[in-house]
Amino acid sequence: MKLDGKVAIITGGAGGIGRGLTRVFVREGARVLFVDTNREAGLALEAELGERAVFHHRDLSTEGAAEAIREAALIAFGRLDVLVNNANRSTPAPLLDTTPEIWAQAFGSSFTPTQRLMMVCHDLLAESGGSIINFASGAGLTGSPTQGAYAAAKEAIRGVSRVAANEWGPEGIRVNVVCPYALTEGVKWWTENYPEQAAAALASVPLGRIGDVEADIAPAVVFLAGDDSRYITGQTLMIDGGGLMVR
Ligand SMILES: NC(=O)c1ccc[n+]([C@@H]2O[C@H](COP(=O)([O-])OP(=O)(O)OC[C@H]3O[C@@H](n4cnc5c(N)ncnc54)[C@H](O)[C@@H]3O)[C@@H](O)[C@H]2O)c1
């Protein structure tokens, strides 16, 4: 097992890609504290996975969330090796229609909790020689129309990830970013509401399909979380069937 003995925090870990990550991390031997606003889905996943998965019900955009999550991971498992900042909630809109609430939602659910959790977990990750994996998006790299707030928050995540990789590398902490393309409820919603964009996105994927969360996305994240990637930091890994080839 690739994550034997490791303890991970996974945000947004009860739904979409996060649920697949929680399942596969546990399968690979990790113990996982997973955080989500969806109580029903979290409790169901906790019951499915047994004692190596602990659900922490919390809204990441609320005051003190990062500190509470760190504390919960310590109480549950006593250490921390991997931090996966996966959660996100955003509302597509043309730039001129992007309200302060839409900006706040995108940054409040992804960039700010990512940055806060990195800061408050720094000491634990320095102790374990840990790995941070932050979720960004191809929409940020390409500047997809209607994704202004989302794209900005995701590129801010890539920026702070590179700074942390530089500053914390000497302490043994690795920080990498992934940009997935996977079939989740969110992508299904996007496909239904923005069919032309979704069709164009799929047409640009050389491997010709949308990724499966557990079979295609999670194994790449496991690689970045585990010791096989010990000499890799500061990188953005596209897990998107080749849809975007970053040079
Ligand atoms: N699915 C894709 O193809 C795709 C493409 C590019 C990037 N991404 C990125 O991958 C990550 C996962 O995407 P997904 O498609 O699984 O999304 P999703 O919407 O299906 O799942 C997100 C999960 O995060 C939780 N969440 C959202 N806001 C939260 C908050 N404030 N506090 C706690 N939990 C919260 C939700 O309840 C949900 O369980 C996101 O960062 C997303 O931007 C996904």
PDB file of C-alpha atoms and ligand atoms in Angstrom:
ATOM      1  CA  MET A   1       0.000   0.000   0.000  1.00  0.00           C
ATOM      2  CA  LYS A   2       1.364   3.372  -1.058  1.00  0.00           C
ATOM      3  CA  LEU A   3       0.192   5.490   1.891  1.00  0.00           C
ATOM      4  CA  ASP A   4       0.704   3.055   4.746  1.00  0.00           C
ATOM      5  CA  GLY A   5       1.053   4.864   8.069  1.00  0.00           C
ATOM      6  CA  LYS A   6       0.242   8.300   6.649  1.00  0.00           C
ATOM      7  CA  VAL A   7      -2.397  10.655   8.021  1.00  0.00           C
ATOM      8  CA  ALA A   8      -4.190  12.978   5.606  1.00  0.00           C
ATOM      9  CA  ILE A   9      -6.644  15.848   5.709  1.00  0.00           C
ATOM     10  CA  ILE A  10      -8.868  16.028   2.615  1.00  0.00           C
ATOM     11  CA  THR A  11     -11.163  19.023   2.180  1.00  0.00           C
ATOM     12  CA  GLY A  12     -14.391  18.549   0.267  1.00  0.00           C
ATOM     13  CA  GLY A  13     -13.801  14.873   0.952  1.00  0.00           C
ATOM     14  CA  ALA A  14     -17.422  13.723   0.996  1.00  0.00           C
ATOM     15  CA  GLY A  15     -18.386  14.561  -2.582  1.00  0.00           C
ATOM     16  CA  GLY A  16     -17.151  14.502  -6.169  1.00  0.00           C
ATOM     17  CA  ILE A  17     -13.417  14.013  -6.591  1.00  0.00           C
ATOM     18  CA  GLY A  18     -12.894  14.397  -2.828  1.00  0.00           C
ATOM     19  CA  ARG A  19     -15.037  11.343  -2.067  1.00  0.00           C
ATOM     20  CA  GLY A  20     -12.951   9.301  -4.508  1.00  0.00           C
ATOM     21  CA  LEU A  21      -9.766  10.602  -2.899  1.00  0.00           C
ATOM     22  CA  THR A  22     -10.975   9.686   0.591  1.00  0.00           C
ATOM     23  CA  ARG A  23     -11.858   6.150  -0.557  1.00  0.00           C
ATOM     24  CA  VAL A  24      -8.602   5.556  -2.430  1.00  0.00           C
ATOM     25  CA  PHE A  25      -6.411   7.085   0.307  1.00  0.00           C
ATOM     26  CA  VAL A  26      -7.971   4.693   2.864  1.00  0.00           C
ATOM     27  CA  ARG A  27      -7.563   1.789   0.425  1.00  0.00           C
ATOM     28  CA  GLU A  28      -3.873   2.727   0.124  1.00  0.00           C
ATOM     29  CA  GLY A  29      -3.393   2.506   3.883  1.00  0.00           C
ATOM     30  CA  ALA A  30      -3.849   6.135   4.977  1.00  0.00           C
ATOM     31  CA  ARG A  31      -5.940   7.387   7.853  1.00  0.00           C
ATOM     32  CA  VAL A  32      -8.047  10.338   6.689  1.00  0.00           C
ATOM     33  CA  LEU A  33      -9.834  13.244   8.307  1.00  0.00           C
ATOM     34  CA  PHE A  34     -12.192  14.447   5.596  1.00  0.00           C
ATOM     35  CA  VAL A  35     -14.023  17.758   5.776  1.00  0.00           C
ATOM     36  CA  ASP A  36     -17.265  18.727   4.085  1.00  0.00           C
ATOM     37  CA  THR A  37     -20.434  20.784   4.482  1.00  0.00           C
ATOM     38  CA  ASN A  38     -22.518  17.829   3.309  1.00  0.00           C
ATOM     39  CA  ARG A  39     -23.295  16.048   6.574  1.00  0.00           C
ATOM     40  CA  GLU A  40     -25.366  13.242   5.084  1.00  0.00           C
ATOM     41  CA  ALA A  41     -22.732  12.304   2.494  1.00  0.00           C
ATOM     42  CA  GLY A  42     -19.952  12.592   5.081  1.00  0.00           C
ATOM     43  CA  LEU A  43     -21.627  10.304   7.588  1.00  0.00           C
ATOM     44  CA  ALA A  44     -22.445   7.759   4.861  1.00  0.00           C
ATOM     45  CA  LEU A  45     -18.822   7.702   3.688  1.00  0.00           C
ATOM     46  CA  GLU A  46     -17.547   7.422   7.259  1.00  0.00           C
ATOM     47  CA  ALA A  47     -19.823   4.405   7.817  1.00  0.00           C
ATOM     48  CA  GLU A  48     -18.627   2.858   4.551  1.00  0.00           C
ATOM     49  CA  LEU A  49     -14.913   3.260   5.288  1.00  0.00           C
ATOM     50  CA  GLY A  50     -14.683   2.377   8.985  1.00  0.00           C
ATOM     51  CA  GLU A  51     -12.336   3.687  11.623  1.00  0.00           C
ATOM     52  CA  ARG A  52      -9.558   4.868   9.304  1.00  0.00           C
ATOM     53  CA  ALA A  53     -11.813   7.633   7.944  1.00  0.00           C
ATOM     54  CA  VAL A  54     -13.136  10.356  10.251  1.00  0.00           C
ATOM     55  CA  PHE A  55     -15.689  12.862   8.987  1.00  0.00           C
ATOM     56  CA  HIS A  56     -15.369  16.469  10.147  1.00  0.00           C
ATOM     57  CA  HIS A  57     -18.499  18.471   9.360  1.00  0.00           C
ATOM     58  CA  ARG A  58     -17.482  22.081   8.750  1.00  0.00           C
ATOM     59  CA  ASP A  59     -17.848  24.964   6.321  1.00  0.00           C
ATOM     60  CA  LEU A  60     -14.327  25.942   5.285  1.00  0.00           C
ATOM     61  CA  SER A  61     -15.395  29.518   4.658  1.00  0.00           C
ATOM     62  CA  THR A  62     -16.203  30.145   8.329  1.00  0.00           C
ATOM     63  CA  GLU A  63     -13.928  31.833  10.864  1.00  0.00           C
ATOM     64  CA  GLY A  64     -11.555  29.475  12.655  1.00  0.00           C
ATOM     65  CA  ALA A  65     -12.234  26.533  10.333  1.00  0.00           C
ATOM     66  CA  ALA A  66      -8.571  25.785   9.592  1.00  0.00           C
ATOM     67  CA  GLU A  67      -7.605  25.740  13.277  1.00  0.00           C
ATOM     68  CA  ALA A  68     -10.562  23.471  14.124  1.00  0.00           C
ATOM     69  CA  ILE A  69      -9.658  21.040  11.329  1.00  0.00           C
ATOM     70  CA  ARG A  70      -6.011  20.845  12.445  1.00  0.00           C
ATOM     71  CA  GLU A  71      -7.172  20.132  15.991  1.00  0.00           C
ATOM     72  CA  ALA A  72      -9.630  17.463  14.843  1.00  0.00           C
ATOM     73  CA  ALA A  73      -6.911  15.673  12.838  1.00  0.00           C
ATOM     74  CA  LEU A  74      -4.594  15.700  15.830  1.00  0.00           C
ATOM     75  CA  ILE A  75      -7.293  14.373  18.160  1.00  0.00           C
ATOM     76  CA  ALA A  76      -8.248  11.628  15.687  1.00  0.00           C
ATOM     77  CA  PHE A  77      -4.802  10.497  14.579  1.00  0.00           C
ATOM     78  CA  GLY A  78      -2.074  12.422  16.452  1.00  0.00           C
ATOM     79  CA  ARG A  79      -0.051  13.525  13.416  1.00  0.00           C
ATOM     80  CA  LEU A  80      -0.306  14.871   9.879  1.00  0.00           C
ATOM     81  CA  ASP A  81       1.551  13.821   6.712  1.00  0.00           C
ATOM     82  CA  VAL A  82      -0.638  14.966   3.826  1.00  0.00           C
ATOM     83  CA  LEU A  83      -2.881  17.991   3.284  1.00  0.00           C
ATOM     84  CA  VAL A  84      -5.200  17.869   0.266  1.00  0.00           C
ATOM     85  CA  ASN A  85      -6.994  21.156  -0.451  1.00  0.00           C
ATOM     86  CA  ASN A  86      -9.704  19.976  -2.833  1.00  0.00           C
ATOM     87  CA  ALA A  87     -12.927  21.765  -1.814  1.00  0.00           C
ATOM     88  CA  ASN A  88     -14.439  24.403  -4.016  1.00  0.00           C
ATOM     89  CA  ARG A  89     -17.769  26.085  -4.631  1.00  0.00           C
ATOM     90  CA  SER A  90     -18.276  28.624  -7.389  1.00  0.00           C
ATOM     91  CA  THR A  91     -20.918  30.194  -9.618  1.00  0.00           C
ATOM     92  CA  PRO A  92     -20.159  30.780 -13.288  1.00  0.00           C
ATOM     93  CA  ALA A  93     -20.967  34.255 -14.617  1.00  0.00           C
ATOM     94  CA  PRO A  94     -19.641  36.620 -17.281  1.00  0.00           C
ATOM     95  CA  LEU A  95     -17.102  39.002 -15.712  1.00  0.00           C
ATOM     96  CA  LEU A  96     -19.421  42.011 -15.875  1.00  0.00           C
ATOM     97  CA  ASP A  97     -22.116  40.052 -14.001  1.00  0.00           C
ATOM     98  CA  THR A  98     -19.751  38.683 -11.353  1.00  0.00           C
ATOM     99  CA  THR A  99     -21.077  40.071  -8.083  1.00  0.00           C
ATOM    100  CA  PRO A 100     -19.090  40.587  -4.853  1.00  0.00           C
ATOM    101  CA  GLU A 101     -20.903  37.497  -3.506  1.00  0.00           C
ATOM    102  CA  ILE A 102     -19.637  35.360  -6.403  1.00  0.00           C
ATOM    103  CA  TRP A 103     -16.043  36.581  -5.879  1.00  0.00           C
ATOM    104  CA  ALA A 104     -16.341  35.923  -2.139  1.00  0.00           C
ATOM    105  CA  GLN A 105     -17.763  32.437  -2.670  1.00  0.00           C
ATOM    106  CA  ALA A 106     -14.962  31.379  -5.020  1.00  0.00           C
ATOM    107  CA  PHE A 107     -12.150  32.740  -2.823  1.00  0.00           C
ATOM    108  CA  GLY A 108     -13.863  31.778   0.442  1.00  0.00           C
ATOM    109  CA  SER A 109     -14.339  28.134  -0.481  1.00  0.00           C
ATOM    110  CA  SER A 110     -10.993  27.504  -2.172  1.00  0.00           C
ATOM    111  CA  PHE A 111      -8.155  30.039  -1.978  1.00  0.00           C
ATOM    112  CA  THR A 112      -8.607  31.274   1.611  1.00  0.00           C
ATOM    113  CA  PRO A 113      -9.085  27.840   3.248  1.00  0.00           C
ATOM    114  CA  THR A 114      -6.196  26.453   1.190  1.00  0.00           C
ATOM    115  CA  GLN A 115      -3.897  29.232   2.357  1.00  0.00           C
ATOM    116  CA  ARG A 116      -5.137  29.072   5.984  1.00  0.00           C
ATOM    117  CA  LEU A 117      -4.796  25.286   6.245  1.00  0.00           C
ATOM    118  CA  MET A 118      -1.293  25.434   4.760  1.00  0.00           C
ATOM    119  CA  MET A 119      -0.288  27.983   7.410  1.00  0.00           C
ATOM    120  CA  VAL A 120      -1.847  26.304  10.444  1.00  0.00           C
ATOM    121  CA  CYS A 121      -0.645  22.820   9.451  1.00  0.00           C
ATOM    122  CA  HIS A 122       2.889  23.946   8.549  1.00  0.00           C
ATOM    123  CA  ASP A 123       4.454  22.827  11.833  1.00  0.00           C
ATOM    124  CA  LEU A 124       2.911  19.333  11.664  1.00  0.00           C
ATOM    125  CA  LEU A 125       3.964  18.901   8.045  1.00  0.00           C
ATOM    126  CA  ALA A 126       7.507  20.083   8.793  1.00  0.00           C
ATOM    127  CA  GLU A 127       7.654  17.473  11.559  1.00  0.00           C
ATOM    128  CA  SER A 128       6.571  14.638   9.245  1.00  0.00           C
ATOM    129  CA  GLY A 129       8.244  15.795   6.008  1.00  0.00           C
ATOM    130  CA  GLY A 130       4.770  16.162   4.590  1.00  0.00           C
ATOM    131  CA  SER A 131       3.127  16.725   1.237  1.00  0.00           C
ATOM    132  CA  ILE A 132       0.557  19.356   0.286  1.00  0.00           C
ATOM    133  CA  ILE A 133      -1.611  18.869  -2.797  1.00  0.00           C
ATOM    134  CA  ASN A 134      -3.712  21.831  -3.886  1.00  0.00           C
ATOM    135  CA  PHE A 135      -6.465  21.703  -6.478  1.00  0.00           C
ATOM    136  CA  ALA A 136      -6.483  24.239  -9.299  1.00  0.00           C
ATOM    137  CA  SER A 137      -8.143  24.117 -12.704  1.00  0.00           C
ATOM    138  CA  GLY A 138      -7.527  24.219 -16.413  1.00  0.00           C
ATOM    139  CA  ALA A 139     -10.158  26.983 -16.434  1.00  0.00           C
ATOM    140  CA  GLY A 140      -7.632  29.181 -14.648  1.00  0.00           C
ATOM    141  CA  LEU A 141      -4.826  28.378 -17.065  1.00  0.00           C
ATOM    142  CA  THR A 142      -6.940  29.066 -20.143  1.00  0.00           C
ATOM    143  CA  GLY A 143      -9.167  31.817 -18.731  1.00  0.00           C
ATOM    144  CA  SER A 144     -12.444  30.095 -19.610  1.00  0.00           C
ATOM    145  CA  PRO A 145     -15.330  32.522 -20.230  1.00  0.00           C
ATOM    146  CA  THR A 146     -17.820  32.765 -17.312  1.00  0.00           C
ATOM    147  CA  GLN A 147     -15.174  31.467 -14.867  1.00  0.00           C
ATOM    148  CA  GLY A 148     -13.674  34.794 -13.718  1.00  0.00           C
ATOM    149  CA  ALA A 149     -13.924  34.382  -9.945  1.00  0.00           C
ATOM    150  CA  TYR A 150     -13.121  30.677 -10.092  1.00  0.00           C
ATOM    151  CA  ALA A 151     -10.153  31.156 -12.433  1.00  0.00           C
ATOM    152  CA  ALA A 152      -8.741  33.948 -10.258  1.00  0.00           C
ATOM    153  CA  ALA A 153      -9.054  31.912  -7.037  1.00  0.00           C
ATOM    154  CA  LYS A 154      -7.476  28.866  -8.656  1.00  0.00           C
ATOM    155  CA  GLU A 155      -4.532  30.809 -10.105  1.00  0.00           C
ATOM    156  CA  ALA A 156      -4.025  32.419  -6.690  1.00  0.00           C
ATOM    157  CA  ILE A 157      -3.753  28.885  -5.300  1.00  0.00           C
ATOM    158  CA  ARG A 158      -1.075  28.039  -7.876  1.00  0.00           C
ATOM    159  CA  GLY A 159       0.812  31.202  -6.961  1.00  0.00           C
ATOM    160  CA  VAL A 160       0.889  30.597  -3.230  1.00  0.00           C
ATOM    161  CA  SER A 161       1.731  26.931  -3.817  1.00  0.00           C
ATOM    162  CA  ARG A 162       4.921  27.849  -5.692  1.00  0.00           C
ATOM    163  CA  VAL A 163       5.942  30.297  -2.972  1.00  0.00           C
ATOM    164  CA  ALA A 164       5.363  27.665  -0.279  1.00  0.00           C
ATOM    165  CA  ALA A 165       7.304  25.075  -2.306  1.00  0.00           C
ATOM    166  CA  ASN A 166      10.261  27.471  -2.392  1.00  0.00           C
ATOM    167  CA  GLU A 167      10.062  28.619   1.230  1.00  0.00           C
ATOM    168  CA  TRP A 168       9.233  25.242   2.826  1.00  0.00           C
ATOM    169  CA  GLY A 169      11.258  22.895   0.611  1.00  0.00           C
ATOM    170  CA  PRO A 170      14.289  23.211   2.905  1.00  0.00           C
ATOM    171  CA  GLU A 171      12.055  22.015   5.767  1.00  0.00           C
ATOM    172  CA  GLY A 172      11.096  18.889   3.811  1.00  0.00           C
ATOM    173  CA  ILE A 173       7.568  19.978   2.903  1.00  0.00           C
ATOM    174  CA  ARG A 174       6.541  19.428  -0.715  1.00  0.00           C
ATOM    175  CA  VAL A 175       3.768  21.452  -2.345  1.00  0.00           C
ATOM    176  CA  ASN A 176       2.218  20.499  -5.667  1.00  0.00           C
ATOM    177  CA  VAL A 177      -0.897  21.442  -7.612  1.00  0.00           C
ATOM    178  CA  VAL A 178      -3.219  19.254  -9.652  1.00  0.00           C
ATOM    179  CA  CYS A 179      -5.727  20.239 -12.335  1.00  0.00           C
ATOM    180  CA  PRO A 180      -8.174  17.362 -12.841  1.00  0.00           C
ATOM    181  CA  TYR A 181     -10.873  16.685 -15.372  1.00  0.00           C
ATOM    182  CA  ALA A 182     -13.353  14.215 -13.945  1.00  0.00           C
ATOM    183  CA  LEU A 183     -16.981  13.274 -14.167  1.00  0.00           C
ATOM    184  CA  THR A 184     -18.632  14.606 -11.014  1.00  0.00           C
ATOM    185  CA  GLU A 185     -22.024  16.131 -10.206  1.00  0.00           C
ATOM    186  CA  GLY A 186     -20.499  19.581 -10.782  1.00  0.00           C
ATOM    187  CA  VAL A 187     -19.220  18.636 -14.218  1.00  0.00           C
ATOM    188  CA  LYS A 188     -22.585  17.040 -15.035  1.00  0.00           C
ATOM    189  CA  TRP A 189     -24.267  20.349 -14.077  1.00  0.00           C
ATOM    190  CA  TRP A 190     -21.777  22.318 -16.160  1.00  0.00           C
ATOM    191  CA  THR A 191     -22.326  19.985 -19.143  1.00  0.00           C
ATOM    192  CA  GLU A 192     -26.089  20.489 -18.918  1.00  0.00           C
ATOM    193  CA  ASN A 193     -25.918  24.267 -18.497  1.00  0.00           C
ATOM    194  CA  TYR A 194     -22.994  25.042 -20.801  1.00  0.00           C
ATOM    195  CA  PRO A 195     -23.229  22.261 -23.406  1.00  0.00           C
ATOM    196  CA  GLU A 196     -21.128  23.994 -26.061  1.00  0.00           C
ATOM    197  CA  GLN A 197     -18.211  24.669 -23.703  1.00  0.00           C
ATOM    198  CA  ALA A 198     -18.433  21.141 -22.305  1.00  0.00           C
ATOM    199  CA  ALA A 199     -18.451  19.570 -25.766  1.00  0.00           C
ATOM    200  CA  ALA A 200     -15.453  21.691 -26.778  1.00  0.00           C
ATOM    201  CA  ALA A 201     -13.613  20.672 -23.592  1.00  0.00           C
ATOM    202  CA  LEU A 202     -14.178  16.975 -24.275  1.00  0.00           C
ATOM    203  CA  ALA A 203     -13.195  17.343 -27.943  1.00  0.00           C
ATOM    204  CA  SER A 204      -9.836  18.766 -26.848  1.00  0.00           C
ATOM    205  CA  VAL A 205      -8.929  15.724 -24.722  1.00  0.00           C
ATOM    206  CA  PRO A 206      -6.508  13.478 -26.657  1.00  0.00           C
ATOM    207  CA  LEU A 207      -7.439  10.470 -24.526  1.00  0.00           C
ATOM    208  CA  GLY A 208     -11.046  11.065 -25.586  1.00  0.00           C
ATOM    209  CA  ARG A 209     -12.927  10.704 -22.306  1.00  0.00           C
ATOM    210  CA  ILE A 210     -13.619  12.405 -18.990  1.00  0.00           C
ATOM    211  CA  GLY A 211     -11.564  10.968 -16.142  1.00  0.00           C
ATOM    212  CA  ASP A 212     -12.935   8.550 -13.574  1.00  0.00           C
ATOM    213  CA  VAL A 213     -12.459   9.883 -10.053  1.00  0.00           C
ATOM    214  CA  GLU A 214     -11.138   6.701  -8.424  1.00  0.00           C
ATOM    215  CA  ALA A 215      -9.388   5.106 -11.409  1.00  0.00           C
ATOM    216  CA  ASP A 216      -7.858   8.165 -13.088  1.00  0.00           C
ATOM    217  CA  ILE A 217      -7.630  11.111 -10.662  1.00  0.00           C
ATOM    218  CA  ALA A 218      -7.009   9.589  -7.214  1.00  0.00           C
ATOM    219  CA  PRO A 219      -3.957   7.462  -8.168  1.00  0.00           C
ATOM    220  CA  ALA A 220      -2.102  10.564  -9.396  1.00  0.00           C
ATOM    221  CA  VAL A 221      -2.903  12.354  -6.130  1.00  0.00           C
ATOM    222  CA  VAL A 222      -1.763   9.287  -4.167  1.00  0.00           C
ATOM    223  CA  PHE A 223       1.524   9.496  -6.097  1.00  0.00           C
ATOM    224  CA  LEU A 224       2.015  13.138  -5.055  1.00  0.00           C
ATOM    225  CA  ALA A 225       1.042  12.313  -1.464  1.00  0.00           C
ATOM    226  CA  GLY A 226       3.402   9.370  -1.143  1.00  0.00           C
ATOM    227  CA  ASP A 227       7.139   8.816  -1.060  1.00  0.00           C
ATOM    228  CA  ASP A 228       7.403   7.903  -4.769  1.00  0.00           C
ATOM    229  CA  SER A 229       7.219  11.643  -5.530  1.00  0.00           C
ATOM    230  CA  ARG A 230       9.785  12.634  -2.898  1.00  0.00           C
ATOM    231  CA  TYR A 231      11.848  14.673  -5.415  1.00  0.00           C
ATOM    232  CA  ILE A 232       8.869  16.569  -6.890  1.00  0.00           C
ATOM    233  CA  THR A 233       7.699  19.950  -5.611  1.00  0.00           C
ATOM    234  CA  GLY A 234       6.301  23.224  -6.920  1.00  0.00           C
ATOM    235  CA  GLN A 235       4.748  21.516  -9.946  1.00  0.00           C
ATOM    236  CA  THR A 236       1.330  21.661 -11.562  1.00  0.00           C
ATOM    237  CA  LEU A 237       0.230  18.223 -12.725  1.00  0.00           C
ATOM    238  CA  MET A 238      -2.557  18.115 -15.301  1.00  0.00           C
ATOM    239  CA  ILE A 239      -4.717  15.008 -14.687  1.00  0.00           C
ATOM    240  CA  ASP A 240      -6.910  15.716 -17.659  1.00  0.00           C
ATOM    241  CA  GLY A 241      -6.290  13.172 -20.400  1.00  0.00           C
ATOM    242  CA  GLY A 242      -3.897  15.590 -22.076  1.00  0.00           C
ATOM    243  CA  GLY A 243      -6.517  18.323 -22.498  1.00  0.00           C
ATOM    244  CA  LEU A 244      -3.959  20.981 -21.610  1.00  0.00           C
ATOM    245  CA  MET A 245      -0.278  20.450 -22.193  1.00  0.00           C
ATOM    246  CA  VAL A 246       1.587  22.892 -19.950  1.00  0.00           C
ATOM    247  CA  ARG A 247       5.060  23.881 -21.128  1.00  0.00           C
TER     248      ARG A 247
HETATM  249  N1  LIG B   1     -14.422  17.888 -11.756  1.00  0.00           N
HETATM  250  C1  LIG B   1     -13.578  18.442 -12.606  1.00  0.00           C
HETATM  251  O1  LIG B   1     -13.487  18.044 -13.782  1.00  0.00           O
HETATM  252  C2  LIG B   1     -12.687  19.552 -12.178  1.00  0.00           C
HETATM  253  C3  LIG B   1     -12.027  20.305 -13.158  1.00  0.00           C
HETATM  254  C4  LIG B   1     -11.115  21.274 -12.739  1.00  0.00           C
HETATM  255  C5  LIG B   1     -10.889  21.469 -11.400  1.00  0.00           C
HETATM  256  N2  LIG B   1     -11.573  20.743 -10.471  1.00  0.00           N
HETATM  257  C6  LIG B   1     -11.307  20.997  -9.072  1.00  0.00           C
HETATM  258  O2  LIG B   1     -11.278  19.775  -8.356  1.00  0.00           O
HETATM  259  C7  LIG B   1     -11.813  19.970  -7.044  1.00  0.00           C
HETATM  260  C8  LIG B   1     -12.970  19.023  -6.794  1.00  0.00           C
HETATM  261  O3  LIG B   1     -13.953  19.273  -7.768  1.00  0.00           O
HETATM  262  P1  LIG B   1     -15.302  18.422  -7.849  1.00  0.00           P
HETATM  263  O4  LIG B   1     -15.696  18.416  -9.268  1.00  0.00           O
HETATM  264  O5  LIG B   1     -15.147  17.152  -7.119  1.00  0.00           O
HETATM  265  O6  LIG B   1     -16.307  19.383  -7.047  1.00  0.00           O
HETATM  266  P2  LIG B   1     -17.690  18.981  -6.339  1.00  0.00           P
HETATM  267  O7  LIG B   1     -18.492  20.221  -6.328  1.00  0.00           O
HETATM  268  O8  LIG B   1     -18.260  17.765  -6.983  1.00  0.00           O
HETATM  269  O9  LIG B   1     -17.271  18.603  -4.853  1.00  0.00           O
HETATM  270  C9  LIG B   1     -16.755  19.575  -3.977  1.00  0.00           C
HETATM  271  C10 LIG B   1     -16.929  19.105  -2.554  1.00  0.00           C
HETATM  272  O10 LIG B   1     -16.450  20.158  -1.697  1.00  0.00           O
HETATM  273  C11 LIG B   1     -17.438  20.425  -0.702  1.00  0.00           C
HETATM  274  N3  LIG B   1     -17.359  21.858  -0.331  1.00  0.00           N
HETATM  275  C12 LIG B   1     -17.565  22.922  -1.144  1.00  0.00           C
HETATM  276  N4  LIG B   1     -17.432  24.064  -0.456  1.00  0.00           N
HETATM  277  C13 LIG B   1     -17.119  23.709   0.822  1.00  0.00           C
HETATM  278  C14 LIG B   1     -16.880  24.448   2.007  1.00  0.00           C
HETATM  279  N5  LIG B   1     -16.942  25.786   2.022  1.00  0.00           N
HETATM  280  N6  LIG B   1     -16.586  23.773   3.143  1.00  0.00           N
HETATM  281  C15 LIG B   1     -16.533  22.411   3.146  1.00  0.00           C
HETATM  282  N7  LIG B   1     -16.776  21.663   2.052  1.00  0.00           N
HETATM  283  C16 LIG B   1     -17.072  22.304   0.901  1.00  0.00           C
HETATM  284  C17 LIG B   1     -18.766  20.088  -1.369  1.00  0.00           C
HETATM  285  O11 LIG B   1     -19.781  19.832  -0.413  1.00  0.00           O
HETATM  286  C18 LIG B   1     -18.393  18.849  -2.182  1.00  0.00           C
HETATM  287  O12 LIG B   1     -18.508  17.663  -1.422  1.00  0.00           O
HETATM  288  C19 LIG B   1     -12.222  21.445  -6.970  1.00  0.00           C
HETATM  289  O13 LIG B   1     -11.187  22.189  -6.393  1.00  0.00           O
HETATM  290  C20 LIG B   1     -12.394  21.828  -8.423  1.00  0.00           C
HETATM  291  O14 LIG B   1     -12.198  23.198  -8.650  1.00  0.00           O
HETATM  292  C21 LIG B   1     -12.475  19.799 -10.832  1.00  0.00           C
END
